[in-house]
Phi, psi and omega in degrees: 000140178285183179299140180291128185274337182170184180255138172239117175266124182236123174260150180067053185268006192266351180201167172057224183299318181298320180294317179294322178294321177301314180300317181291312182293335179296345178257006180259168180274067180225160169260123184262140169235119182248136181236125179180182183256138178055056182293346176297340178298334181245027181302322180292324178292314181296324181289334186272343185275154185269337182288148174295136184234133175243127185255136171237109180279115182203130174277109186296339176295339179281359178293350175288349179258120182305322181296324181289320179294326176297320178296319179296313179301315182296314181297317182292317180300320180294318179295315179300320179296324179292326179286311169081012179273157187260003177241122187230132174247132172249106174270095184277093189251328186299140178188155175228149180264339182284154002278144175260125181173160182287149175302131184102334178265337180264120180291162179305321181298336179293342180276349185300309184294312179296324177293322179294311186283316186276339184233301189291321177296314174300324177298314181298315181292324178293322176305313180295319179298316181292318176301318183293308184296328176292325182289336181247010183055047185254196181224152183233134173243117177260118173254098186270116176286102184262202184195155172301335179292345178282344184236355177215145181283140176231130183298132180094352183244036182302317182293316182290311182301314185290320181288322178289324177295320180296318179296318179300314180293322177303312180293325177296321177297316178303317181298324180278340177283323188227056184296338182287334184236355184233136170240133179246133175222125176267133184236113178264109185284349186083198183264114186255160176272082186226169176302329178299318180294326177297322178293322179296316182292339180280350180287154176278164177293332176295318179288317186220094186302341182266012187300324181295326177296319180288324176296322179296323178300319178291312184295329182266005177068032184256010175279141180283140173291133180303324181298320180300317181285324178300325178297324177295319178293317178303316180299316180295318180296311184290326176298318180293317182295333183268000179292000000 
């Protein structure tokens, strides 16, 4: 392996797009930091890749608890410090679409998990990233896996749309605060053939009036393969690291 070009922090590496991106980046000259729950599920993938990998076991749904986010920030900052490189990529990939349901039918408590995973966990990880790059006079590239739901309302997706929109704006604010050391890029992967899409298709029309449209995409073979989209993300990451 050639000289390590930088650090790539990847959230949500255990399935779908995140898993395919992990496989690809595992063959690149980068130091990987993966954050997720039950990482033993991908132990065979982690063992097979050539890049150095640092694991942080964390249930991102627990980011709704301040004590847990402090633990995540501390653990991540320590891992980044041990690696010690000055170029850092945060591929903010983890996300959930649930709960799916009409406004008024979803209790306030139903918003806890999507806000934690889609917004608060990325905030905690970004805090650690910013502390780190400032400490080493480094630079940060955030590749935020966004969604059309972050910019337009969809019936039944109040929790998903609002949490993804909030994350997008959060990163935009970061970009305008620190343009000299931070680059922000939002990446909309489109509709992929992933476990998330299976959950969407399982919703009733009462919960999600557009469910038949999403089912048609699957039946007609119009869902994108996650590997194809992961290659696009890999290209953006490596181009930035090689600048």
